[in-house]
Coordinates of N, CA and C in Angstrom, one line a residue:
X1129 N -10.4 -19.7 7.4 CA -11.5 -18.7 7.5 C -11.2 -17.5 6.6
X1130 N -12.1 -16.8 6.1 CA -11.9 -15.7 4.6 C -12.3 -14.7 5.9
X1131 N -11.3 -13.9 5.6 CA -11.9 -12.2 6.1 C -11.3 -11.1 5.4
X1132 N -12.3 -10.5 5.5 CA -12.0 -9.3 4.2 C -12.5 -7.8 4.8
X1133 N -12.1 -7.2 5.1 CA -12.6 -5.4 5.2 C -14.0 -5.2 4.5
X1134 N -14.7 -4.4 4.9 CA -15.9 -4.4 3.9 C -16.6 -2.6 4.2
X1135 N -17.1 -1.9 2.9 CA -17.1 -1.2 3.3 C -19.0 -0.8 4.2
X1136 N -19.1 0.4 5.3 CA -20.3 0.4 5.7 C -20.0 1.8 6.0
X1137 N -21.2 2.3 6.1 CA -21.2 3.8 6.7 C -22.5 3.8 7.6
X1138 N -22.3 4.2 8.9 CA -23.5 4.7 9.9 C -23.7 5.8 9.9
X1139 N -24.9 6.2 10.2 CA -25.9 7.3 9.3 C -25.2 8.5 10.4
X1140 N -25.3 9.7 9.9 CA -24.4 10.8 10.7 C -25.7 12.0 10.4
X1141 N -25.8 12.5 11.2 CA -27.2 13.8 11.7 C -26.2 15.1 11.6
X1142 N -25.2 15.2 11.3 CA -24.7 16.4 11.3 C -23.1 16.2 11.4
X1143 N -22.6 17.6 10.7 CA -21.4 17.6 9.9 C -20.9 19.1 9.8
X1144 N -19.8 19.2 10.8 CA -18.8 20.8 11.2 C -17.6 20.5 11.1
X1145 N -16.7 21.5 9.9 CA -15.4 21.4 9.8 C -14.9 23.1 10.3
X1146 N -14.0 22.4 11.3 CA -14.0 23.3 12.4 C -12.5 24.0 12.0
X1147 N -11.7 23.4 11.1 CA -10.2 23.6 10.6 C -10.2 23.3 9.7
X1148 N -9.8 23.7 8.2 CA -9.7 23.8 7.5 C -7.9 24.6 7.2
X1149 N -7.0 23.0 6.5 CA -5.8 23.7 6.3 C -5.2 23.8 5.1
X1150 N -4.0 23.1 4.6 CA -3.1 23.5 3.5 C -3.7 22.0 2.3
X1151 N -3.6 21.0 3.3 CA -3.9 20.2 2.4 C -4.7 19.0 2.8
X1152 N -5.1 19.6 4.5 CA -5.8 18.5 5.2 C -6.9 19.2 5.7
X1153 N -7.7 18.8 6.5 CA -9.0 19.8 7.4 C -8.9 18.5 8.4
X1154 N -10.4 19.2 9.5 CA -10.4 19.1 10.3 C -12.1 18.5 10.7
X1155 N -12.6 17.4 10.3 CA -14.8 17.3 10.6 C -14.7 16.6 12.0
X1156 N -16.0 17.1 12.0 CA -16.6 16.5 13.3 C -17.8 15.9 12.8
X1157 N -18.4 14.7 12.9 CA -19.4 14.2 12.6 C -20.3 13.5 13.8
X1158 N -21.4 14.1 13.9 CA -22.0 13.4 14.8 C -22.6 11.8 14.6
X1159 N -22.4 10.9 14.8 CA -22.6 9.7 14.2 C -23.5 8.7 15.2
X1160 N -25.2 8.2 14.6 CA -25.3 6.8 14.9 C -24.7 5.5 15.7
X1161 N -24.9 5.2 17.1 CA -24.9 4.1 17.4 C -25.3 2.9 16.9
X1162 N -25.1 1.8 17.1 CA -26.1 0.8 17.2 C -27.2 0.6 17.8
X1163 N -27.1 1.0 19.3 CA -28.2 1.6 20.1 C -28.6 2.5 19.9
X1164 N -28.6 3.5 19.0 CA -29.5 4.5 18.5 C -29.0 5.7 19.2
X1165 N -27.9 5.7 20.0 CA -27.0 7.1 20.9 C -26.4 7.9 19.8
X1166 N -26.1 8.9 19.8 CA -25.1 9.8 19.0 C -23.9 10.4 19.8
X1167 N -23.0 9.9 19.2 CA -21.7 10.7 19.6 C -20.6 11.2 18.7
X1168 N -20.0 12.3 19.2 CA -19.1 13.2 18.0 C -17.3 12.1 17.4
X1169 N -17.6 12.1 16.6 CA -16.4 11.7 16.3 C -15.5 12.8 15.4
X1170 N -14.4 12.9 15.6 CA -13.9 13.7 15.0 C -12.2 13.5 14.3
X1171 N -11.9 14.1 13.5 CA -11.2 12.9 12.4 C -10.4 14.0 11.2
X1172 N -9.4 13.9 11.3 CA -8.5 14.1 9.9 C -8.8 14.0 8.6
X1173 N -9.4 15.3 7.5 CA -10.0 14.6 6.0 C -8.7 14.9 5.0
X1174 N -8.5 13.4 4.4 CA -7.0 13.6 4.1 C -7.0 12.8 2.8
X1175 N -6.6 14.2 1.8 CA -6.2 13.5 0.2 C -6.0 12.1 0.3
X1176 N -5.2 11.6 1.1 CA -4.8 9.8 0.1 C -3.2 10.1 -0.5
X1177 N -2.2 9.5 0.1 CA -1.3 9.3 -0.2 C -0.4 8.1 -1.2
X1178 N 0.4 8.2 -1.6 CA 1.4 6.9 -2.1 C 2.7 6.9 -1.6
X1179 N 3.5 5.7 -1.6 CA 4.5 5.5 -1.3 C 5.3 4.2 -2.1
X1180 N 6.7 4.2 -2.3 CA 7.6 3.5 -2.8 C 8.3 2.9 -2.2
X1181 N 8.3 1.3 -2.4 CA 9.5 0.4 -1.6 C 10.3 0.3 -3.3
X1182 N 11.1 0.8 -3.2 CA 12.1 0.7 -4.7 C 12.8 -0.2 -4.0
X1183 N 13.1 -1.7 -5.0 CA 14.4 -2.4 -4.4 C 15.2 -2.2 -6.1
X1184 N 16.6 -2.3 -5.6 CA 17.5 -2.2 -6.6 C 17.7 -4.0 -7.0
X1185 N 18.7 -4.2 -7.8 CA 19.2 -5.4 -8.3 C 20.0 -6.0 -7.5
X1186 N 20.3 -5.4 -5.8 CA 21.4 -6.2 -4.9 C 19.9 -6.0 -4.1
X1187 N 19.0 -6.6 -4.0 CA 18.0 -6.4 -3.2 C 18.3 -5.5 -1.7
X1188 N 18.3 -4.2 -2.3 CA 18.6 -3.3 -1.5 C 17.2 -2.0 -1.3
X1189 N 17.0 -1.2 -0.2 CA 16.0 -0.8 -0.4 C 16.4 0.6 -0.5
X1190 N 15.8 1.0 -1.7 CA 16.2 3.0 -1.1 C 15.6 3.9 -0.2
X1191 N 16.1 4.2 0.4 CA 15.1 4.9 2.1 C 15.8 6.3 2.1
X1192 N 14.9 6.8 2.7 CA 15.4 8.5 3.0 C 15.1 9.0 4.2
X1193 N 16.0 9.6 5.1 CA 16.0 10.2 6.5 C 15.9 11.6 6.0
X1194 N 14.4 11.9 6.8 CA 13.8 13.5 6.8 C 13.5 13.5 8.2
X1195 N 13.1 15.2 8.6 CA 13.1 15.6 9.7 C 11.5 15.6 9.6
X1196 N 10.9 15.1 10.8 CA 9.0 14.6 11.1 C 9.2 16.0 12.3
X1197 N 8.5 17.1 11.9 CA 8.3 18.3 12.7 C 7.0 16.9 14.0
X1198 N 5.9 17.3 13.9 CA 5.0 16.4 14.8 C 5.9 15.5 16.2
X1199 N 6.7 14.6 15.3 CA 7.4 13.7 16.2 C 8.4 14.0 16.9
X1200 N 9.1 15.0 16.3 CA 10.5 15.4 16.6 C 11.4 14.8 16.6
X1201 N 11.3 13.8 15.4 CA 12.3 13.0 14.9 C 12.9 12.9 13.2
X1202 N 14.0 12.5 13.0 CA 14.3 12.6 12.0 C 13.7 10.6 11.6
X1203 N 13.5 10.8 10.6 CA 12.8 9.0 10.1 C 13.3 8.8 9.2
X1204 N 13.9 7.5 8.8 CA 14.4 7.1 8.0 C 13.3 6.3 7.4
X1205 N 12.7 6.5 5.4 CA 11.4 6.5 5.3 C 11.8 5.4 3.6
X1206 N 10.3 5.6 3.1 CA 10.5 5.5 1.5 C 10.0 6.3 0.9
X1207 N 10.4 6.6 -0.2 CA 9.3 7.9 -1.3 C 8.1 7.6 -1.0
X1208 N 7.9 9.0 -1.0 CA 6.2 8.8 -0.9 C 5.5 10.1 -0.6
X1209 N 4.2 10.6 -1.4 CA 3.8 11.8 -0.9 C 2.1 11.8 -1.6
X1210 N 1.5 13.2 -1.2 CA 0.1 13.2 -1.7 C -0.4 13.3 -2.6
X1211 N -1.6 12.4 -2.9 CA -2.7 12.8 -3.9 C -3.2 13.8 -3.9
X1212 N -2.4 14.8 -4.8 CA -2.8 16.6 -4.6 C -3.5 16.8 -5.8
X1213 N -3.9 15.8 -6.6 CA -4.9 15.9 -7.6 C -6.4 15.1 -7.7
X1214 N -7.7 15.6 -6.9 CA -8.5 14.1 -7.3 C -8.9 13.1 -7.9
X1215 N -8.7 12.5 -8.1 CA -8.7 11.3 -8.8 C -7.6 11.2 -9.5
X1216 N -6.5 11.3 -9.3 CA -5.2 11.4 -9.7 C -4.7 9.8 -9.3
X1217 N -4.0 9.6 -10.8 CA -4.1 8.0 -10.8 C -2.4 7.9 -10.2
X1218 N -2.8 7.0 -8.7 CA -1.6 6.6 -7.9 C -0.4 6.2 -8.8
X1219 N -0.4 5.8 -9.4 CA 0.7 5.0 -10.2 C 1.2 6.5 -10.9
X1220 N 1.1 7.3 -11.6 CA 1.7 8.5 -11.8 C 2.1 9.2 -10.7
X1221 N 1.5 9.4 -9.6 CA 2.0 10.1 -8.6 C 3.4 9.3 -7.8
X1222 N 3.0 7.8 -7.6 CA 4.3 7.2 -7.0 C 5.4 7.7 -7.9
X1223 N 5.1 7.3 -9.5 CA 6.3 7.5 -10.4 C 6.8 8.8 -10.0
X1224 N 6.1 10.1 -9.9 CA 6.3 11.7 -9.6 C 7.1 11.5 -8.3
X1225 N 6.9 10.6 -7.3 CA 7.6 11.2 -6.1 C 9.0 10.3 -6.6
X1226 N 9.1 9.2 -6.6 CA 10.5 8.6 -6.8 C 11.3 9.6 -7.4
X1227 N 10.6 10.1 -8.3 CA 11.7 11.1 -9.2 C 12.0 11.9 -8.6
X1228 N 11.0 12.9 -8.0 CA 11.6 13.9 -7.3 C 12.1 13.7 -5.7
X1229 N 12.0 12.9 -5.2 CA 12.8 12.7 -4.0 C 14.1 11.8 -4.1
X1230 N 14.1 10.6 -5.1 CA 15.5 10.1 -5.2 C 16.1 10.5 -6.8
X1231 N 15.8 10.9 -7.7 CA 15.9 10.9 -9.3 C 15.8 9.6 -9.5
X1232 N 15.4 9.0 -9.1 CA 15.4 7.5 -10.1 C 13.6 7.5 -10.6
X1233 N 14.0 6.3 -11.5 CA 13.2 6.0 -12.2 C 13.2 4.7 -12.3
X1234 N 11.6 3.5 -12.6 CA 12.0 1.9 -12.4 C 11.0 1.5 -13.2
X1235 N 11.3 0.5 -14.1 CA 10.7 -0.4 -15.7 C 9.6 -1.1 -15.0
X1236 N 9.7 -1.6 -13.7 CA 8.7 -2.4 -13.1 C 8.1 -2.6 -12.0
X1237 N 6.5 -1.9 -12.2 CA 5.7 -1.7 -11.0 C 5.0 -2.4 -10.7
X1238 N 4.3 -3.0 -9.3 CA 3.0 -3.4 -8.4 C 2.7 -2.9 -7.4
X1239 N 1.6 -3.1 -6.9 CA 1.0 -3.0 -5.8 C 1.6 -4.1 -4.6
X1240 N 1.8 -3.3 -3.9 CA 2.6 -4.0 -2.5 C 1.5 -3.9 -1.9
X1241 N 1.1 -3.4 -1.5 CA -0.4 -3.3 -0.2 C -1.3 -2.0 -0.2
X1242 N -2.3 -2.4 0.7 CA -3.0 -0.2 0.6 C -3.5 -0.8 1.9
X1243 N -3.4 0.9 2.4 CA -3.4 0.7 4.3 C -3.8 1.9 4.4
X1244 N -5.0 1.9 5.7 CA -5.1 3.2 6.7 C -4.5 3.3 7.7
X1245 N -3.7 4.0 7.4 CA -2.5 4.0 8.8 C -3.0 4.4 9.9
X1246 N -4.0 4.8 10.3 CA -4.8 5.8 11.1 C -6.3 5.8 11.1
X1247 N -7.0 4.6 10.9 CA -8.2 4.6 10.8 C -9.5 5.1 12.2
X1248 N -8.5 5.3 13.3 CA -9.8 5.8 14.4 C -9.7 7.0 14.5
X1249 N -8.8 8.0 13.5 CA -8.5 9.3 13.7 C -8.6 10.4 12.1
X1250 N -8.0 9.3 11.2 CA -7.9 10.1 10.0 C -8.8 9.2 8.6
X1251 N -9.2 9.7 8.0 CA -9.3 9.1 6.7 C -8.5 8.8 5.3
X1252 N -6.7 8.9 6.0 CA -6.0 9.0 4.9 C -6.0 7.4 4.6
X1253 N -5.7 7.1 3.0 CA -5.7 6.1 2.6 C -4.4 5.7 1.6
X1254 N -3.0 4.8 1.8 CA -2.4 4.7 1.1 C -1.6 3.2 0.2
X1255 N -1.6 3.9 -0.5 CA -1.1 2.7 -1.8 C 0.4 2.7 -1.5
X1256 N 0.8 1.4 -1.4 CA 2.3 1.1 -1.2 C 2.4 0.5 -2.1
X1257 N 3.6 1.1 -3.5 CA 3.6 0.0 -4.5 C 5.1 -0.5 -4.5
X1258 N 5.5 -1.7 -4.9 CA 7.0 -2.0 -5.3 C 7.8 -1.5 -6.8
X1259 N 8.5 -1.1 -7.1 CA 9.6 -0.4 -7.5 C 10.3 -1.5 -8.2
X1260 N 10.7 -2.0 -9.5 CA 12.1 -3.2 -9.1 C 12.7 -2.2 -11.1
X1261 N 13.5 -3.0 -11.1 CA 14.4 -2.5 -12.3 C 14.7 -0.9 -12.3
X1262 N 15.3 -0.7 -11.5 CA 15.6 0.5 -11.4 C 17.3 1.4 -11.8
X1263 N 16.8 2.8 -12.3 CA 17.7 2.9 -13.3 C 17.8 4.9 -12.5
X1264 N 18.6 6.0 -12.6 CA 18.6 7.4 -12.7 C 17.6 7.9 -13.7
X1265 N 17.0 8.3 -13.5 CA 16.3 9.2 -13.9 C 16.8 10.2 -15.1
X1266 N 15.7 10.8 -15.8 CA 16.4 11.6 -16.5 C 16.0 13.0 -16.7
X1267 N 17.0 13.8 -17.1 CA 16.9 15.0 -17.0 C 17.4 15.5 -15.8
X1268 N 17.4 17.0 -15.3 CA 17.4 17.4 -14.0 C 16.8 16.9 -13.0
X1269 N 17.7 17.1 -11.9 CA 17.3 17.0 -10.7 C 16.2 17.3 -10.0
X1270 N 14.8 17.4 -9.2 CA 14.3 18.1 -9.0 C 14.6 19.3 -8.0
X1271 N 14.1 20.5 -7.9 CA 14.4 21.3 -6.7 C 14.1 21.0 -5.3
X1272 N 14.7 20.4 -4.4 CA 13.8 20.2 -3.3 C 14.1 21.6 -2.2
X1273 N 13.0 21.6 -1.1 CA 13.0 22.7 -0.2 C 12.9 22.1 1.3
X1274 N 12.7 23.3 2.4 CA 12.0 23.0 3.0 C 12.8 21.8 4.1
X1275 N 12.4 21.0 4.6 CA 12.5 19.5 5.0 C 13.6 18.8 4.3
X1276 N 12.7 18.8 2.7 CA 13.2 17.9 2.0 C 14.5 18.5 1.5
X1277 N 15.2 19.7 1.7 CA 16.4 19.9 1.8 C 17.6 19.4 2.0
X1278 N 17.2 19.2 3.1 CA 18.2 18.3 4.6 C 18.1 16.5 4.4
X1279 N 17.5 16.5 3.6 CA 17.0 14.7 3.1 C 18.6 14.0 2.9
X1280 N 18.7 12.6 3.4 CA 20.0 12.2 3.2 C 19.3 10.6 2.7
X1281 N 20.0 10.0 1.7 CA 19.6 8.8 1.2 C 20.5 7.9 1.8
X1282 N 19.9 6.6 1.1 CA 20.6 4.9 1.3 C 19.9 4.2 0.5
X1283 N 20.9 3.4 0.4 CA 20.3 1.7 0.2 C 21.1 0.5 0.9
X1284 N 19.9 0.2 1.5 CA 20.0 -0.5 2.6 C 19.1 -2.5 2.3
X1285 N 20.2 -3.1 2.5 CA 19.5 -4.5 2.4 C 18.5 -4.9 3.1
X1286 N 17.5 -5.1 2.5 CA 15.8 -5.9 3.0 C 16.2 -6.3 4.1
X1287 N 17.1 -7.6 4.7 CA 17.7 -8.5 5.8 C 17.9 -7.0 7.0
X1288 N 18.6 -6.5 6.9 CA 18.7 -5.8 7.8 C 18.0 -4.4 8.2
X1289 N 17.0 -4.1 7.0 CA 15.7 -3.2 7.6 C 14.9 -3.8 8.9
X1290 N 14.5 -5.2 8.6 CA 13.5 -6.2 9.0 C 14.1 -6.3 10.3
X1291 N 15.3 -6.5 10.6 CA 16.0 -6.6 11.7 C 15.3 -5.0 12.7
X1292 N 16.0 -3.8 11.2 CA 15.9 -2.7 12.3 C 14.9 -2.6 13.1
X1293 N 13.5 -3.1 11.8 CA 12.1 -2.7 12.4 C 11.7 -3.5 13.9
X1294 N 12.2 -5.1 13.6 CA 11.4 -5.5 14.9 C 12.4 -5.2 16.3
X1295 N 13.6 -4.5 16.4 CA 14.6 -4.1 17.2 C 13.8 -2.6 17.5
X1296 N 12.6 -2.4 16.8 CA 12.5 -0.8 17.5 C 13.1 0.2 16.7
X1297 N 14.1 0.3 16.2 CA 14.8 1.4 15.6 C 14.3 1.9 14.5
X1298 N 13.3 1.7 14.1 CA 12.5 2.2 12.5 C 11.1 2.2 12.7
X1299 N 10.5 3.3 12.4 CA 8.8 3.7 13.3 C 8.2 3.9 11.5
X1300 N 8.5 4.4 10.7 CA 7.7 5.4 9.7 C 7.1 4.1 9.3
X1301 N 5.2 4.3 9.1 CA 4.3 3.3 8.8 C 4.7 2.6 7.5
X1302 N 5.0 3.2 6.9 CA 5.2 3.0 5.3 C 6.3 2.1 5.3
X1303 N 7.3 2.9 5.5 CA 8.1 1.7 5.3 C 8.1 0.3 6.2
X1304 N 7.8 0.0 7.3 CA 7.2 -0.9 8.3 C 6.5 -1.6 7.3
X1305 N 5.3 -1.2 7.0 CA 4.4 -1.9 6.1 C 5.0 -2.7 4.7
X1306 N 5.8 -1.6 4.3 CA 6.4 -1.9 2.7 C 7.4 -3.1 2.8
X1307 N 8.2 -2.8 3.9 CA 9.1 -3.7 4.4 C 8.9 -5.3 4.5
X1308 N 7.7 -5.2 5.3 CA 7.3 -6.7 6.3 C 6.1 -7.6 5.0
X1309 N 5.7 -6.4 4.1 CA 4.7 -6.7 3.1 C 5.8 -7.5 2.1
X1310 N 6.9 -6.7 1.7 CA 8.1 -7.2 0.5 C 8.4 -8.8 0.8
X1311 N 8.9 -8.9 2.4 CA 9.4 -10.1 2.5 C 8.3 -10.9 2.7
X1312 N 7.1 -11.2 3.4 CA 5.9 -12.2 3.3 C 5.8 -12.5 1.5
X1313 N 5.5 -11.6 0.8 CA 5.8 -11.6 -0.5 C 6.7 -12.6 -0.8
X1314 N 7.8 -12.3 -0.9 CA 9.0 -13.3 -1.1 C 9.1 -14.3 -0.7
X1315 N 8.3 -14.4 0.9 CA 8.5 -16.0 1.4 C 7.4 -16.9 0.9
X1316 N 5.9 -16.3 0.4 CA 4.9 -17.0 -0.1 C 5.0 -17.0 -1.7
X1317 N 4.2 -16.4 -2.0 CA 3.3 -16.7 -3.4 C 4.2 -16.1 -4.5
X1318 N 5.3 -15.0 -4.2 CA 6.5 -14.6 -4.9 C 5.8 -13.4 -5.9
X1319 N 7.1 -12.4 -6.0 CA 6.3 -10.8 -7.0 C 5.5 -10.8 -8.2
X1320 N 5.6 -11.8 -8.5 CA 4.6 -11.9 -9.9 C 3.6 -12.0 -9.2
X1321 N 3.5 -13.0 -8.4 CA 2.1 -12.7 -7.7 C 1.1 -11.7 -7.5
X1322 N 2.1 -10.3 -7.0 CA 1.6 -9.1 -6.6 C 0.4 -8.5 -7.2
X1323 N -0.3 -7.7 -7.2 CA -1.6 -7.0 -7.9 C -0.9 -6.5 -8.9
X1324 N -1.1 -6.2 -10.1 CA -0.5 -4.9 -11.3 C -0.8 -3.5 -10.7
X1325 N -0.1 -2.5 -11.4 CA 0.4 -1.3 -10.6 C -1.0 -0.5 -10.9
X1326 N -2.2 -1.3 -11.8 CA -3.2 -0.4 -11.9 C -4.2 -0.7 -11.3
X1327 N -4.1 -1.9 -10.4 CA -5.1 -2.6 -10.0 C -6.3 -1.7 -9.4
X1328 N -7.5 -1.5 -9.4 CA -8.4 -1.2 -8.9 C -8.0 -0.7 -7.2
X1329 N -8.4 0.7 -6.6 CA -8.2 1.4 -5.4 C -9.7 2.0 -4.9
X1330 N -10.9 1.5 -4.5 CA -11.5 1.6 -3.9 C -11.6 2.4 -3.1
X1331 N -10.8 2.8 -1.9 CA -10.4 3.8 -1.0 C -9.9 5.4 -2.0
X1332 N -9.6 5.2 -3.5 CA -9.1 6.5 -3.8 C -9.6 6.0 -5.3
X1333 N -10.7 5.9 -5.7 CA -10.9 5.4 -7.0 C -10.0 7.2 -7.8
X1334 N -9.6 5.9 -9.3 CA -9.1 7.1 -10.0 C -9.3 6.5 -11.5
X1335 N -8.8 7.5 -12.5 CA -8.5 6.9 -13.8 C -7.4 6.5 -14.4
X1336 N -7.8 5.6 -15.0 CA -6.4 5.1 -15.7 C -5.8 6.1 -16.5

């Protein structure tokens, strides 16, 4: 059986953003039933993010433990951060975060998957791409602050991520996703398979 996502929108009578923040807000939409009822839904309006599953040449993954204020947990994650530009073509931005959160840099990209991590609450949408031939970066370092101060790296083998995740011990969506997406990958149809790193993003159209 074929099933596919498809997109629809139900007609909405009214529209109040009640928060407005740094890089996210806050709507309320009153929205259409099927039975013709209206009820408020209300929802996270959120740039569109990317993320990186970088594997090295020991099929190792590079991950980074930062402190999640919200959770009150520190998460051991992958690169990854916002489309702070509209229409800002994902594949530059992935490249921008690897650099600035690990210095590296990698000869060869795809699309690993794209996911709403949060579809009955937010509207963020993200591109998880794979990373492979990877090399240091060049030039300086970037500055980091903040959070990403305190950032402590690894590389850690695929086998025993997969382990951590279904043991519980590893929550951040991205990597979960990047993770469980890498190895189905590898056990079926193999990385060539994958989409190319420009493939068409519907959820965040941009330019090449």
């Amino acid at each position: 059986m074929g099933i596919k996502d498809t997109p629809e929108e139900w007609e909405v009578t009214a529209t109040v953003t009640p928060f407005t923040g740094n890089k996210t807000s806050v709507r309320t939409d009153d929205v259409v039933m099927p039975d013709g009822t209206v009820v408020h839904r209300d929802y996270q309006v959120h740039p569109g993010s990317v993320a990186v599953l970088a594997l090295d040449d020991e099929d190792r993954v590079l991950v980074l433990r930062q402190y999640r204020h919200p959770v009150r947990h520190k998460l051991w994650e992958i690169p990854a951060g916002l489309l702070d530009v509209p229409g800002e073509n994902p594949l530059h931005a992935a490249q921008r975060e690897l650099y600035e959160e690990a210095h590296v840099k990698a000869a060869d990209w795809r699309v690993l998957t794209d996911v709403y991590p949060t579809p009955g609450g937010c509207d963020e949408a993200v591109r998880v791409f794979l990373a492979r031939d990877l090399s240091e970066a060049d030039g300086e370092r970037f500055v980091v602050s903040e959070e990403e101060a305190d950032m402590e790296h690894a590389r850690v083998p695929l086998p025993d991520l997969v382990r951590k995740i279904l043991a519980g011990d590893l929550h951040n969506a991205c990597l979960v996703v990047g993770v469980l997406s890498l190895t189905a990958a590898l056990a079926g149809d193999g990385l060539d398979a994958l989409r190319p790193a420009q493939a068409p993003w519907p959820a965040r159209p941009f330019e090449a």
